[in-house]
Short mmCIF file of C-alpha atoms in Angstrom, two decimals:
data_model
loop_
_atom_site.label_atom_id
_atom_site.label_comp_id
_atom_site.label_asym_id
_atom_site.label_seq_id
_atom_site.Cartn_x
_atom_site.Cartn_y
_atom_site.Cartn_z
CA THR A 284 12.83 17.29 -19.18
CA VAL A 285 13.69 17.56 -15.52
CA MET A 286 16.21 14.71 -15.74
CA LYS A 287 18.00 16.38 -18.66
CA THR A 288 18.21 19.57 -16.64
CA SER A 289 19.68 17.58 -13.76
CA ALA A 290 22.28 16.08 -16.08
CA ILE A 291 23.38 19.56 -17.17
CA ILE A 292 23.55 20.82 -13.59
CA ALA A 293 25.52 17.75 -12.50
CA GLU A 294 28.03 18.33 -15.30
CA ARG A 295 28.58 21.88 -14.08
CA LEU A 296 28.85 20.79 -10.44
CA LYS A 297 31.02 17.73 -10.98
CA ASN A 298 33.62 19.12 -8.58
CA ALA A 299 31.10 19.56 -5.76
CA ASP A 300 31.89 18.08 -2.36
CA LEU A 301 28.36 16.90 -1.61
CA VAL A 302 24.84 17.25 -3.02
CA LEU A 303 21.57 17.32 -1.09
CA ASN A 304 18.72 16.05 -3.25
CA ILE A 305 15.49 17.33 -1.74
CA ASP A 306 13.44 15.07 -4.02
CA GLY A 307 14.55 11.83 -2.42
CA GLY A 308 14.27 10.06 0.90
CA GLY A 309 11.50 11.04 3.33
CA GLY A 310 9.47 9.85 6.26
CA VAL A 311 6.50 7.58 6.85
CA LEU A 312 3.41 8.54 8.86
CA ASP A 313 1.53 5.97 10.90
CA GLU A 314 -1.62 4.97 9.02
CA ALA A 315 -3.82 5.10 12.13
CA THR A 316 -2.44 8.06 14.08
CA GLY A 317 -0.83 10.15 11.35
CA LYS A 318 2.25 10.59 13.55
CA PRO A 319 5.82 10.30 12.19
CA GLU A 320 6.94 6.66 12.33
CA TYR A 321 10.44 6.71 10.84
CA PHE A 322 12.63 8.69 8.42
CA THR A 323 15.01 7.45 5.73
CA TRP A 324 17.67 9.25 3.75
CA GLN A 325 18.50 7.85 0.31
CA GLY A 326 22.14 6.98 -0.14
CA ALA A 327 21.96 4.75 -3.21
CA GLU A 328 19.75 3.78 -6.11
CA LYS A 329 19.72 0.99 -8.63
CA THR A 330 20.81 1.70 -12.19
CA TYR A 331 18.00 1.63 -14.75
CA ALA A 332 18.79 -0.25 -18.00
CA ASP A 333 16.90 -1.54 -21.05
CA PHE A 334 18.33 -4.35 -23.17
CA GLU A 335 16.87 -5.28 -26.55
CA ILE A 336 16.99 -8.92 -27.64
CA THR A 337 16.58 -9.65 -31.36
CA ILE A 338 16.34 -12.90 -33.28
CA THR A 339 16.08 -12.90 -37.08
CA ASN A 340 15.13 -15.63 -39.54
CA PRO A 341 14.78 -15.86 -43.35
CA GLY A 342 11.07 -16.42 -42.84
CA GLY A 343 8.77 -17.87 -45.46
CA HIS A 344 5.18 -19.05 -45.79
CA SER A 345 3.49 -20.49 -42.70
CA SER A 346 2.43 -23.55 -44.70
CA ALA A 347 6.06 -24.58 -44.99
CA PRO A 348 7.50 -24.29 -41.45
CA ARG A 349 11.26 -24.17 -40.99
CA PRO A 350 12.97 -26.21 -38.28
CA VAL A 351 13.83 -22.96 -36.49
CA ASN A 352 11.21 -20.31 -35.66
CA ALA A 353 12.28 -16.87 -34.38
CA ILE A 354 9.26 -16.52 -32.07
CA VAL A 355 9.84 -19.94 -30.52
CA GLN A 356 13.53 -19.17 -30.07
CA LEU A 357 12.77 -15.87 -28.37
CA SER A 358 10.15 -17.51 -26.17
CA ARG A 359 12.76 -19.95 -24.88
CA VAL A 360 15.16 -17.10 -24.20
CA LEU A 361 12.52 -15.19 -22.24
CA GLU A 362 11.62 -18.32 -20.28
CA ARG A 363 15.24 -18.75 -19.21
CA ILE A 364 15.65 -15.10 -18.26
CA GLY A 365 12.32 -15.11 -16.44
CA ALA A 366 13.39 -18.05 -14.32
CA TYR A 367 16.83 -16.63 -13.59
CA ARG A 368 17.70 -15.04 -10.25
CA PHE A 369 20.72 -12.80 -9.91
CA LYS A 370 22.95 -13.45 -6.93
CA PRO A 371 21.48 -11.72 -3.84
CA GLU A 372 23.72 -8.94 -2.52
CA LEU A 373 24.33 -6.91 0.58
CA SER A 374 26.17 -3.59 0.84
CA PRO A 375 27.05 -1.57 3.95
CA LEU A 376 24.12 0.73 3.16
CA THR A 377 21.53 -1.99 2.52
CA ARG A 378 22.75 -3.88 5.58
CA ALA A 379 21.95 -0.84 7.72
CA ALA A 380 18.69 -0.19 5.83
CA LEU A 381 17.33 -3.74 6.10
CA THR A 382 18.27 -4.03 9.75
CA ALA A 383 16.59 -0.78 10.71
CA ALA A 384 13.51 -1.30 8.51
CA ALA A 385 12.78 -4.87 9.66
CA PRO A 386 10.64 -3.88 12.71
CA TYR A 387 8.28 -1.89 10.46
CA GLU A 388 7.54 -4.77 8.09
CA GLU A 389 5.14 -7.67 8.44
CA PRO A 390 6.67 -10.16 10.95
CA GLU A 391 7.55 -12.78 8.34
CA ILE A 392 9.19 -10.21 6.06
CA GLY A 393 11.03 -8.50 8.91
CA LYS A 394 12.36 -11.83 10.15
CA ALA A 395 13.58 -12.70 6.63
CA MET A 396 15.30 -9.31 6.31
CA LEU A 397 17.26 -9.86 9.52
CA ALA A 398 18.10 -13.43 8.51
CA PHE A 399 19.39 -12.21 5.14
CA VAL A 400 21.54 -9.56 6.84
CA ALA A 401 22.99 -12.26 9.10
CA ASP A 402 23.59 -14.61 6.16
CA PRO A 403 23.17 -13.37 2.54
CA THR A 404 23.13 -17.01 1.38
CA ASP A 405 20.15 -17.99 3.57
CA GLU A 406 17.90 -19.57 0.92
CA ARG A 407 14.78 -19.50 3.08
CA ALA A 408 15.15 -15.79 3.77
CA ILE A 409 15.95 -15.10 0.12
CA ALA A 410 12.86 -17.00 -1.06
CA THR A 411 10.65 -14.95 1.26
CA LEU A 412 12.14 -11.63 0.14
CA VAL A 413 12.11 -12.54 -3.57
CA ALA A 414 8.43 -13.53 -3.39
CA ASN A 415 7.50 -10.12 -2.00
CA PRO A 416 7.33 -7.32 -4.65
CA SER A 417 8.27 -4.67 -2.06
CA THR A 418 11.49 -6.44 -1.01
CA VAL A 419 12.71 -8.36 -4.07
CA GLY A 420 14.41 -5.24 -5.40
CA ARG A 421 16.29 -4.56 -2.17
CA ILE A 422 18.54 -7.60 -2.30
CA GLY A 423 20.01 -7.58 -5.79
CA THR A 424 19.63 -6.92 -9.49
CA THR A 425 16.27 -7.66 -11.13
CA CYS A 426 15.53 -8.05 -14.83
CA VAL A 427 12.10 -8.59 -16.38
CA ALA A 428 10.65 -8.81 -19.87
CA THR A 429 8.50 -5.73 -20.51
CA MET A 430 7.75 -5.68 -24.25
CA VAL A 431 7.64 -8.16 -27.14
CA SER A 432 7.22 -7.62 -30.89
CA ALA A 433 7.35 -10.38 -33.48
CA GLY A 434 6.20 -11.38 -36.94
CA HIS A 435 4.66 -9.31 -39.74
CA ALA A 436 1.70 -11.34 -41.04
CA LEU A 437 -0.71 -14.01 -39.81
CA ASN A 438 0.22 -16.38 -42.61
CA ALA A 439 3.98 -15.86 -42.65
CA LEU A 440 6.89 -17.25 -40.70
CA PRO A 441 8.40 -14.56 -38.45
CA GLN A 442 11.50 -12.94 -39.87
CA LYS A 443 12.12 -11.04 -36.68
CA ALA A 444 11.28 -11.34 -32.97
CA VAL A 445 12.25 -8.62 -30.51
CA ALA A 446 11.89 -8.28 -26.74
CA ASN A 447 12.86 -5.63 -24.20
CA ILE A 448 14.35 -6.61 -20.87
CA ASN A 449 14.19 -3.93 -18.19
CA CYS A 450 16.77 -4.19 -15.42
CA ARG A 451 17.28 -2.42 -12.10
CA ILE A 452 20.94 -3.00 -11.35
CA PHE A 453 22.36 -3.23 -7.83
CA PRO A 454 25.01 -0.55 -7.19
CA GLY A 455 28.50 -1.75 -8.00
CA HIS A 456 27.66 -3.34 -11.35
CA LYS A 457 27.84 -1.84 -14.84
CA PRO A 458 25.08 -2.42 -17.43
CA ALA A 459 27.52 -4.18 -19.78
CA GLU A 460 28.27 -6.73 -17.06
CA ILE A 461 24.57 -7.47 -16.52
CA MET A 462 23.86 -7.68 -20.26
CA ALA A 463 26.69 -10.21 -20.61
CA GLU A 464 25.18 -12.26 -17.78
CA LEU A 465 21.80 -12.22 -19.52
CA GLN A 466 23.43 -13.43 -22.74
CA ARG A 467 24.91 -16.39 -20.88
CA VAL A 468 21.52 -17.16 -19.35
CA ALA A 469 19.78 -16.89 -22.73
CA ALA A 470 22.13 -19.54 -24.18
CA GLU A 471 20.92 -18.71 -27.68
CA PRO A 472 23.61 -17.98 -30.32
CA ALA A 473 21.00 -16.53 -32.68
CA ALA A 474 20.00 -13.83 -30.19
CA THR A 475 21.68 -10.44 -30.38
CA PHE A 476 21.66 -8.14 -27.36
CA LYS A 477 21.78 -4.36 -27.47
CA ASP A 478 21.77 -1.75 -24.71
CA VAL A 479 18.96 0.66 -25.64
CA THR A 480 18.83 2.57 -22.34
CA GLU A 481 17.84 6.22 -22.57
CA GLY A 482 18.01 8.89 -19.88
CA SER A 483 19.96 6.82 -17.37
CA VAL A 484 23.60 6.38 -16.43
CA PRO A 485 25.28 3.85 -14.12
CA ASN A 486 26.04 4.99 -10.59
CA ASP A 487 27.43 3.50 -7.41
CA ALA A 488 26.23 4.10 -3.86
CA SER A 489 27.20 7.30 -2.08
CA PRO A 490 29.54 6.75 0.88
CA MET A 491 28.14 6.58 4.40
CA ARG A 492 29.54 10.04 5.21
CA PRO A 493 29.61 10.70 8.96
CA ASP A 494 29.19 14.46 8.52
CA PHE A 495 26.02 14.07 6.47
CA ILE A 496 24.56 11.37 8.71
CA ALA A 497 25.23 13.43 11.85
CA ALA A 498 23.71 16.55 10.28
CA VAL A 499 20.54 14.82 9.06
CA GLU A 500 20.04 13.06 12.41
CA LYS A 501 20.47 16.35 14.27
CA ALA A 502 18.02 18.13 11.95
CA MET A 503 15.45 15.38 12.40
CA ARG A 504 15.81 15.50 16.20
CA ARG A 505 14.95 19.18 16.08
CA ILE A 506 11.59 18.56 14.45
CA TYR A 507 10.68 15.00 15.52
CA PRO A 508 12.74 13.91 18.56
CA GLY A 509 12.95 10.16 18.94
CA VAL A 510 11.89 9.29 15.38
CA PRO A 511 14.25 6.60 13.98
CA VAL A 512 16.54 7.73 11.14
CA PHE A 513 18.20 5.23 8.79
CA PRO A 514 19.39 4.90 5.16
CA SER A 515 17.53 3.52 2.17
CA GLN A 516 18.28 2.43 -1.38
CA ALA A 517 15.85 3.38 -4.15
CA SER A 518 14.85 0.96 -6.89
CA GLY A 519 14.40 3.69 -9.51
CA ALA A 520 16.23 6.73 -10.79
CA SER A 521 16.43 10.07 -9.05
CA ASP A 522 18.38 13.24 -9.79
CA SER A 523 21.16 11.90 -7.53
CA MET A 524 22.04 9.49 -10.35
CA TRP A 525 23.65 12.23 -12.42
CA PHE A 526 25.85 13.46 -9.56
CA ARG A 527 26.95 9.98 -8.50
CA TYR A 528 27.86 9.34 -12.15
CA HIS A 529 30.45 12.13 -11.69
CA ASN A 530 31.57 10.58 -8.37
CA VAL A 531 29.90 13.34 -6.35
CA PRO A 532 28.20 12.00 -3.20
CA SER A 533 24.49 12.78 -3.40
CA TYR A 534 21.86 12.10 -0.76
CA GLY A 535 18.08 12.14 -0.89
CA ALA A 536 17.21 14.09 2.23
CA SER A 537 13.64 15.37 1.93
CA PRO A 538 11.89 15.93 5.29
CA THR A 539 8.49 15.20 3.75
CA PHE A 540 6.44 12.68 5.73
CA LEU A 541 3.58 10.79 4.13
CA LYS A 542 1.25 7.88 4.80
CA GLU A 543 2.03 4.98 2.47
CA SER A 544 -1.66 4.96 1.47
CA ASP A 545 -1.31 8.59 0.32
CA ASP A 546 1.72 7.98 -1.88
CA PHE A 547 0.52 8.75 -5.40
CA SER A 548 3.91 9.71 -6.81
CA HIS A 549 3.72 11.00 -10.39
CA GLY A 550 -0.06 10.63 -10.41
CA LEU A 551 -2.63 13.34 -11.09
CA ASN A 552 -3.58 13.08 -7.41
CA GLU A 553 -0.03 13.39 -6.06
CA ARG A 554 -0.09 15.22 -2.73
CA THR A 555 1.82 16.16 0.39
CA PRO A 556 0.43 17.04 3.84
CA VAL A 557 0.50 20.73 4.74
CA MET A 558 1.91 19.70 8.13
CA ASN A 559 5.29 19.16 6.44
CA ILE A 560 5.92 22.85 5.68
CA ALA A 561 6.85 24.33 9.06
CA PRO A 562 8.96 21.37 10.30
CA GLY A 563 10.62 21.17 6.89
CA ILE A 564 11.88 24.74 7.10
CA THR A 565 13.37 24.11 10.56
CA TYR A 566 14.96 20.90 9.29
CA TYR A 567 16.54 22.53 6.24
CA LEU A 568 17.91 25.48 8.20
CA SER A 569 19.66 23.04 10.53
CA LEU A 570 20.90 20.70 7.77
CA PHE A 571 22.17 23.44 5.47
CA ALA A 572 23.92 25.28 8.28
CA ASP A 573 25.75 22.20 9.52
CA LEU A 574 26.94 21.12 6.08
CA SER A 575 27.92 24.55 4.77
CA LYS A 576 31.58 25.54 4.73
#
C-alpha cells in the first residue's frame, strides 16, 4: 500500500533534514466566490491507535444465569469509556492554529476557540468545542468504541465479549500511556486490553521551523498575495507520520485549494480544481528553491 511504501522511504531517509509532504495541508476556497480564503500547512497529526478489550467467562446455558455476565461487564466498560473526556490540551502549534482559524468558524465556535486558547481550562469553551464534531478532535485525545462482538449462541451465556476502541492521540502521548488511562477508566479487573493497531506509529509534532514557515509564506504570497497562512493539526494519519517517527520534521505543504463542499477525499468522486495547476507550479518552484541547500 501507499503507507507501506512511505514507511520504507522514511526508513531510508531517516537522516533527512526536512520533508515536504505534498499530500497534506492546503487551502480553502470561498463557497460563494470560489476565491482563496486561507491556507494551512500541516505541522502535526494525531496518532491513530486501536485497542481491543476482551472479557471472558466460563459461560453456560442461558436458563441458568451466572452472577457475572461478560456482555454486561463489557457494556459497563464501554459506558464508562464513552462518558470519559481526556484532558483538553494546547500546544504551540494548535495555539497558533486555533487563533488564526477562529475568524473562519461560526461565531459561537470561533469565540470558544479563542477562549480556549486564552484559558485551556475554560469549561464553557471546552463544552462548546467538544460538542462540535469538527472541533472536538483539535483540543485533545479522543477515543470511541467502533466495534463489538460477543456471545456464540442465542441460548447460551457469553463466554467472550470483545470491543474495539479507536483513539486519535494528541501529539506528545504514546499509545501505551493512553491504553493505561483507558484501563483505569474501565475499572474492570476482568477486562484485558491489547494494542491491535496496524499501519500506524506514534509521532510528535514537527517543530515550528522558521525557515520552513518563511519559505511557505513567501511562496503563497507569490501566487495569492494577502491570503492568510497558518498551521494546522490533522486528526488522521498522513505520510508525514513515518518521517516524524524517525524524528525528521515533516510538513504538509500542498498548494491545492478546494471548497469544503467539494472535499470528497478518498471517494470515487474525489476531485481538484484545474485552477490549482499553474499557481501550484509557481508555489513549488519558490518553496523548493528556498529550502534547498
